[in-house]
PDB file of C-alpha atoms in Angstrom:
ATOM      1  CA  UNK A   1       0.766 -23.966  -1.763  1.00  0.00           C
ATOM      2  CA  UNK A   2       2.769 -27.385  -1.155  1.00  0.00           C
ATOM      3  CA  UNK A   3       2.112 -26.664   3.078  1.00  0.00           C
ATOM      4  CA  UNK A   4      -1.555 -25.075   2.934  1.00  0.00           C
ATOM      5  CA  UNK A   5      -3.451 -26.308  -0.501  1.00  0.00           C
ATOM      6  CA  UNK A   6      -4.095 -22.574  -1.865  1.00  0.00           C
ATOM      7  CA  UNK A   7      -3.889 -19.239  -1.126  1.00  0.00           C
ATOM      8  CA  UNK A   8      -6.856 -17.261  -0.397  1.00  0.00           C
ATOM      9  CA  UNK A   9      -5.845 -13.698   0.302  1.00  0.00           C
ATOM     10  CA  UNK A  10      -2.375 -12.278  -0.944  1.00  0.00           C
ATOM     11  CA  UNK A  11      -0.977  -9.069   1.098  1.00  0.00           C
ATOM     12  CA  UNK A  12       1.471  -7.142  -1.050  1.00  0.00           C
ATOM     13  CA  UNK A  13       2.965  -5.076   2.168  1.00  0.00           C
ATOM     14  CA  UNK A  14       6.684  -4.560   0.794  1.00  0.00           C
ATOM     15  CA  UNK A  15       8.071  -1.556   0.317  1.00  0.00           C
ATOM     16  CA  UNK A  16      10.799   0.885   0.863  1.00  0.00           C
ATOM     17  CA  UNK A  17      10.712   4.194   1.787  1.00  0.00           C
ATOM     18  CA  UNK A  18      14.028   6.413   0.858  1.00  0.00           C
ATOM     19  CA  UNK A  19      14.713  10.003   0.736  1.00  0.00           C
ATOM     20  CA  UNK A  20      16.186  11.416  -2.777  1.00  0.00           C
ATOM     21  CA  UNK A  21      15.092  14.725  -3.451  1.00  0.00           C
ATOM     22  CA  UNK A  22      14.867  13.984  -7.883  1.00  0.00           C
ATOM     23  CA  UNK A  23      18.212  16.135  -8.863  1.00  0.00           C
ATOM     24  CA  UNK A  24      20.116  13.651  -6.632  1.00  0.00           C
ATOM     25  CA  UNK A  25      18.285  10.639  -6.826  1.00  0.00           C
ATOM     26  CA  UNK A  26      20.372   7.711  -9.135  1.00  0.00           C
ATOM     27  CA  UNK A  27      18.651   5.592 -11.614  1.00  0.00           C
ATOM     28  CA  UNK A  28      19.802   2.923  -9.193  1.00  0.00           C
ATOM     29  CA  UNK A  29      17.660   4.142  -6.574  1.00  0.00           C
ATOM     30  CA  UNK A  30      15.003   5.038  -8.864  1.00  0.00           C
ATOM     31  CA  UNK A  31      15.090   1.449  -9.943  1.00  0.00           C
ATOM     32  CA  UNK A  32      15.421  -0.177  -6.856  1.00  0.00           C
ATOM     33  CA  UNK A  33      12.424   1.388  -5.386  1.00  0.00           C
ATOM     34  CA  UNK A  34      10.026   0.815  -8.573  1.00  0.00           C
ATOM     35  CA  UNK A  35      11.368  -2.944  -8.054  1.00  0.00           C
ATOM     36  CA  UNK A  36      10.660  -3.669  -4.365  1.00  0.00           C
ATOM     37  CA  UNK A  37       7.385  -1.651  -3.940  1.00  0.00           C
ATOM     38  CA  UNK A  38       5.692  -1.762  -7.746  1.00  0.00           C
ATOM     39  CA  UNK A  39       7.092  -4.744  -9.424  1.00  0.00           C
ATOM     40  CA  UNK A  40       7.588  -6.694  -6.233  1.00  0.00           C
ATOM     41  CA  UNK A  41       3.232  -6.426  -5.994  1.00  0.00           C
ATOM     42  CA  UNK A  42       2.969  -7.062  -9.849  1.00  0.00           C
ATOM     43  CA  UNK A  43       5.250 -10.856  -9.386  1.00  0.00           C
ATOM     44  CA  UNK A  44       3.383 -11.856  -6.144  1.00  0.00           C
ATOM     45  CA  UNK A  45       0.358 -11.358  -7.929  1.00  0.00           C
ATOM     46  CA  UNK A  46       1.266 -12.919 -10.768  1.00  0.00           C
ATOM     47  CA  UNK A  47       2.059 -16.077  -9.704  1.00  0.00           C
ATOM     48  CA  UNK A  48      -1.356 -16.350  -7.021  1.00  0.00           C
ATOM     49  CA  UNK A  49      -3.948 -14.932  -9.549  1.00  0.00           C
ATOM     50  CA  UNK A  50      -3.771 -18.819 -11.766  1.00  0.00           C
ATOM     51  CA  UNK A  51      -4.508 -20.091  -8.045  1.00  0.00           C
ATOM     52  CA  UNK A  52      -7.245 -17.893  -7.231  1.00  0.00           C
ATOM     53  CA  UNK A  53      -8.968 -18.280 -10.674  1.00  0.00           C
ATOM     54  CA  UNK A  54      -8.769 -22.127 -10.054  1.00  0.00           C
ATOM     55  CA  UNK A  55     -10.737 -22.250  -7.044  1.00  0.00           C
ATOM     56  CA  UNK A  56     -12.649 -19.615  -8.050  1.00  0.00           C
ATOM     57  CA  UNK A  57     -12.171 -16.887  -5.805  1.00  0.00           C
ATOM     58  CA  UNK A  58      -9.915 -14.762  -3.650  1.00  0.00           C
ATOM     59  CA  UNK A  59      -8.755 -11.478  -2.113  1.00  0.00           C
ATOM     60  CA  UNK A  60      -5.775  -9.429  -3.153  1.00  0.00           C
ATOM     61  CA  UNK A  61      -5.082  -6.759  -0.654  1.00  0.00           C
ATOM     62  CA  UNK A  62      -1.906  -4.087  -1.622  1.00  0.00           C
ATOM     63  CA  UNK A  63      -0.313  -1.732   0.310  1.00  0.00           C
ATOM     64  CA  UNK A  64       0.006   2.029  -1.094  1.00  0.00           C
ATOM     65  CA  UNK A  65       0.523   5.817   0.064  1.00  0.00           C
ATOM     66  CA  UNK A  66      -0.798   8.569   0.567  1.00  0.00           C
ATOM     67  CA  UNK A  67       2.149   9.877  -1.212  1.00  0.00           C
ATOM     68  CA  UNK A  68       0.846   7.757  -4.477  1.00  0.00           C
ATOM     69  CA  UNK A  69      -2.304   9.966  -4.175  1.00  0.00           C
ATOM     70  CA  UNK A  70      -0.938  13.401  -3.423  1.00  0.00           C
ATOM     71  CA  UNK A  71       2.240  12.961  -4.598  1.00  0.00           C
ATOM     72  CA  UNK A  72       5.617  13.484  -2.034  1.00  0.00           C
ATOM     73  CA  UNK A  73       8.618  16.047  -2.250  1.00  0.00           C
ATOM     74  CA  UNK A  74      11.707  14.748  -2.204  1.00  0.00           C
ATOM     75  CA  UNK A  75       9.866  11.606  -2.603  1.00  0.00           C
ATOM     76  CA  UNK A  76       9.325  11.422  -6.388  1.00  0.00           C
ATOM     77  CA  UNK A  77      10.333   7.895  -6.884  1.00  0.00           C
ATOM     78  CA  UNK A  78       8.158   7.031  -3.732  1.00  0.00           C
ATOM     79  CA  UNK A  79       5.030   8.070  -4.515  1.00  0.00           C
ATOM     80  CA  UNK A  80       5.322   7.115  -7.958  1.00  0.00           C
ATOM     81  CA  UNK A  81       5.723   3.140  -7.413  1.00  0.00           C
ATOM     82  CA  UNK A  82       2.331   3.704  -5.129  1.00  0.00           C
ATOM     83  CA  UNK A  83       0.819   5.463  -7.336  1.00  0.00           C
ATOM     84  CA  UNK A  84       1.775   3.009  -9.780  1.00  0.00           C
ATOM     85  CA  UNK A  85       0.181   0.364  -6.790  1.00  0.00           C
ATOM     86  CA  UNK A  86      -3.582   2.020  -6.890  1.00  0.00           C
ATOM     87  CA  UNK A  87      -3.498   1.889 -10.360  1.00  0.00           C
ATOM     88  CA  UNK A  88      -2.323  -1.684 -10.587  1.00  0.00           C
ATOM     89  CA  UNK A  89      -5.308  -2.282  -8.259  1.00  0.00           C
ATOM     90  CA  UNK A  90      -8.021  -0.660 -10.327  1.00  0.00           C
ATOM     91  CA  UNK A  91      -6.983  -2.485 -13.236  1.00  0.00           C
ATOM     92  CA  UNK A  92      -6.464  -5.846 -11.703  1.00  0.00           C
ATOM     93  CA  UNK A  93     -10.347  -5.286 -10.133  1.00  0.00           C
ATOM     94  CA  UNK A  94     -11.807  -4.766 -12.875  1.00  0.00           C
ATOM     95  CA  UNK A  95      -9.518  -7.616 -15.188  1.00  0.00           C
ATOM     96  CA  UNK A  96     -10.197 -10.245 -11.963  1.00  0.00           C
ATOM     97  CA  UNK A  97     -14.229  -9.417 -10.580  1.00  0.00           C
ATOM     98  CA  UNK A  98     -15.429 -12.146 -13.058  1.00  0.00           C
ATOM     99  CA  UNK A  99     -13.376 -14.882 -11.034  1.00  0.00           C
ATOM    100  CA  UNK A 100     -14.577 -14.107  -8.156  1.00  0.00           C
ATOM    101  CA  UNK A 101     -11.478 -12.154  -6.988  1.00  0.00           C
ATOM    102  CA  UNK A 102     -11.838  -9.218  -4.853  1.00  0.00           C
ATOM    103  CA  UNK A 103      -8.268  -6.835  -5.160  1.00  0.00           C
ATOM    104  CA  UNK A 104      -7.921  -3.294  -3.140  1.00  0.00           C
ATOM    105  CA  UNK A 105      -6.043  -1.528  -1.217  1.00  0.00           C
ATOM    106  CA  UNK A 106      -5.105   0.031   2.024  1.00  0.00           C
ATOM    107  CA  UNK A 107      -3.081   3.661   1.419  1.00  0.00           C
ATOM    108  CA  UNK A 108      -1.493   4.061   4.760  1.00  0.00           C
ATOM    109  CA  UNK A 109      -0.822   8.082   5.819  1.00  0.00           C
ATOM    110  CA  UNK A 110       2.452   8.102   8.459  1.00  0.00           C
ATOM    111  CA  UNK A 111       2.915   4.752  10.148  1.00  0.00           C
ATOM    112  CA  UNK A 112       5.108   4.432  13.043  1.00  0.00           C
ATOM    113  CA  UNK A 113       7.626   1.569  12.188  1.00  0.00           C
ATOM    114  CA  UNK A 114      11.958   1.142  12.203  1.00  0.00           C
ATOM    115  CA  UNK A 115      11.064   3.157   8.414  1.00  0.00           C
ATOM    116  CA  UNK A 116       9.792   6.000   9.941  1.00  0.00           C
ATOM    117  CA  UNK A 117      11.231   6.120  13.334  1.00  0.00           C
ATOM    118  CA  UNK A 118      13.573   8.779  13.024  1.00  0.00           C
ATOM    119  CA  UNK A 119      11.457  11.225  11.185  1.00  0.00           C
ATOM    120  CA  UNK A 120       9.655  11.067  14.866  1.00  0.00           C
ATOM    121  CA  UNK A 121      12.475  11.102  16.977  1.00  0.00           C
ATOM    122  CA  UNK A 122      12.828  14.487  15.583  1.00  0.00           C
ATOM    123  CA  UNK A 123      10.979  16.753  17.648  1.00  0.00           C
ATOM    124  CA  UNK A 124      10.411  19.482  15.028  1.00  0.00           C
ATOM    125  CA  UNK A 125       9.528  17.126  12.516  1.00  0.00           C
ATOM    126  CA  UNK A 126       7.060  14.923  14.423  1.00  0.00           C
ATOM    127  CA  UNK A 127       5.301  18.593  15.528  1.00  0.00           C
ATOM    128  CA  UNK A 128       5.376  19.306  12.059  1.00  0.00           C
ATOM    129  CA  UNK A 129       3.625  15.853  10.955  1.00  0.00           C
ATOM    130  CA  UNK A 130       1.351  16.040  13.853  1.00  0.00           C
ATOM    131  CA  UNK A 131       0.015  18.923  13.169  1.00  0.00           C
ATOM    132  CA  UNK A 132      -1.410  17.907   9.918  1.00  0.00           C
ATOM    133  CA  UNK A 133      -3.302  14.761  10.751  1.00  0.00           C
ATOM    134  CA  UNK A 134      -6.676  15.624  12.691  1.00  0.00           C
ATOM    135  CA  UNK A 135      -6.577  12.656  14.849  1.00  0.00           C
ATOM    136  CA  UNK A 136      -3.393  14.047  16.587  1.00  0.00           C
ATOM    137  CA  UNK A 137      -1.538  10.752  16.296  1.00  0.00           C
ATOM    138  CA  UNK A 138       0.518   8.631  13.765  1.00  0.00           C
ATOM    139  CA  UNK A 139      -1.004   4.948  13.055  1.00  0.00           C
ATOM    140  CA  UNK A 140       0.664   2.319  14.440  1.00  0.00           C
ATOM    141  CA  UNK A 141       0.904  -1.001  12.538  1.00  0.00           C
ATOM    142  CA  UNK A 142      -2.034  -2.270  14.168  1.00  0.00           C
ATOM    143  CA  UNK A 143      -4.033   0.957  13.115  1.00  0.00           C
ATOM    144  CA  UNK A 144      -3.470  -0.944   9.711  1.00  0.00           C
ATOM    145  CA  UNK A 145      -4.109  -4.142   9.953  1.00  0.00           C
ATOM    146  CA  UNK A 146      -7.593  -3.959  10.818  1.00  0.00           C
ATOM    147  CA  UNK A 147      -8.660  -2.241   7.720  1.00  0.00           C
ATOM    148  CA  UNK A 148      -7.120  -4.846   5.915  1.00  0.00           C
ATOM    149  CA  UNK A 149      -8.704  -7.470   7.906  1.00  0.00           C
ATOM    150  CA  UNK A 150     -12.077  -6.307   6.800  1.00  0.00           C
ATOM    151  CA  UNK A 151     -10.780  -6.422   3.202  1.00  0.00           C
ATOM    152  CA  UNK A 152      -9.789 -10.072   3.544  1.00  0.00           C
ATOM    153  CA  UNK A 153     -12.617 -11.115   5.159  1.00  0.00           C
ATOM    154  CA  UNK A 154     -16.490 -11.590   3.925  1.00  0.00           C
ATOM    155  CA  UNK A 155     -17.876  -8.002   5.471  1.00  0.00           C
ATOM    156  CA  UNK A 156     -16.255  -6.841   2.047  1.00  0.00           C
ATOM    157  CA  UNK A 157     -17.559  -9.358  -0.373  1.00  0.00           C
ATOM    158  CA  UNK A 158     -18.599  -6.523  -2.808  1.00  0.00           C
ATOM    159  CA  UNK A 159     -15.631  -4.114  -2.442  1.00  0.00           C
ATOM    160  CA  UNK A 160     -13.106  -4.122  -5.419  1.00  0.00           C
ATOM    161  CA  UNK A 161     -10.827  -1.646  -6.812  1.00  0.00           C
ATOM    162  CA  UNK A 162     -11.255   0.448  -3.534  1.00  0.00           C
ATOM    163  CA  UNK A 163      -8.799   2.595  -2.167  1.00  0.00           C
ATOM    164  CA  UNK A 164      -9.022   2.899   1.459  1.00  0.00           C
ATOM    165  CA  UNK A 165      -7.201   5.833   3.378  1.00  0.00           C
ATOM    166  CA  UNK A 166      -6.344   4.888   6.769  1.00  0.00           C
ATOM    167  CA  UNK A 167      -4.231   8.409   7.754  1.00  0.00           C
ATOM    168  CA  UNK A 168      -5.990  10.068  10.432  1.00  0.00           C
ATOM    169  CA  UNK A 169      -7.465  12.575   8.286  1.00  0.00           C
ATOM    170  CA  UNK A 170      -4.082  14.071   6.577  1.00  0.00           C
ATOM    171  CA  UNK A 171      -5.363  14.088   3.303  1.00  0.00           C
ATOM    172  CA  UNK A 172      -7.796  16.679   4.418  1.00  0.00           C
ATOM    173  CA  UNK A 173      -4.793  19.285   5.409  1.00  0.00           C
ATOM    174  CA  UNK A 174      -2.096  18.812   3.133  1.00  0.00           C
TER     175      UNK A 174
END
């Protein structure tokens, strides 16, 4: 705030992605993921919302899952912080609309990035994953960051407490 004068749109795009199928998984990695991906959206937010309500408008765009939608095996702890993400986003649409603050979200399907890079060096397992997203392809960052350019900017000025899918279509197969 000191460098720019305020903050008009907040992107909560931390997260962590680890496998722990739930009889293995350790409170500590439980914990840890809950922190970075659910409470890590909750502080951000926290400490912009008194800025946006000051100036009397703003856009909060958060990062999700599929998996927080569907649910992911092996992936409990996952797709329970975004899960926990879309519903912080409802909630904080409907608690922030009267200040003029817009707040949704973008629910990513498989994104190629370091996170997911080895589930698609594996040739069986990218097959696999290909074969259940109708465009034939996974996203690549920038397959992302266009949807949530259109949430940040004014073609959305009466969009809140959306989630929008950007997955190729795999929510329709699986």
């Amino acid at each position: 705030i000191n460098d720019f004068g305020s903050i008009d749109i907040l992107v909560n795009n931390a997260g962590i992605w680890k496998h722990s199928p739930i009889d293995k998984m350790t409170l500590e990695k439980w914990n840890e993921t809950i922190n970075i991906n659910l409470t890590g959206t909750y502080l951000f937010t926290k400490y912009v919302v008194p800025e946006m309500k000051a100036k009397k408008g703003g856009r909060i765009i958060n990062i999700a899952s599929t998996a927080g939608q569907r649910g992911e095996a092996e992936y409990s702890h996952y797709a329970s912080s975004k899960g926990g993400v879309i519903a912080f986003t409802k909630s904080l649409a409907t608690e922030l609309g009267k200040y003029n603050i817009n707040v949704n979200c973008v629910a990513p399907g498989w994104v190629l990035t370091d996170m997911t890079q080895h589930i698609f060096d594996n040739e069986e397992e990218r097959k696999k994953e290909l074969s259940i997203i109708p465009l034939g392809r996974v996203a690549m960052p920038e397959d992302i960051a266009g949807p949530v350019l259109f949430l940040a900017s004014g073609l959305a000025n009466h969009i809140t407490g959306e989630i929008l899918n950007v997955n190729g279509g795999s929510v329709l197969c699986g």
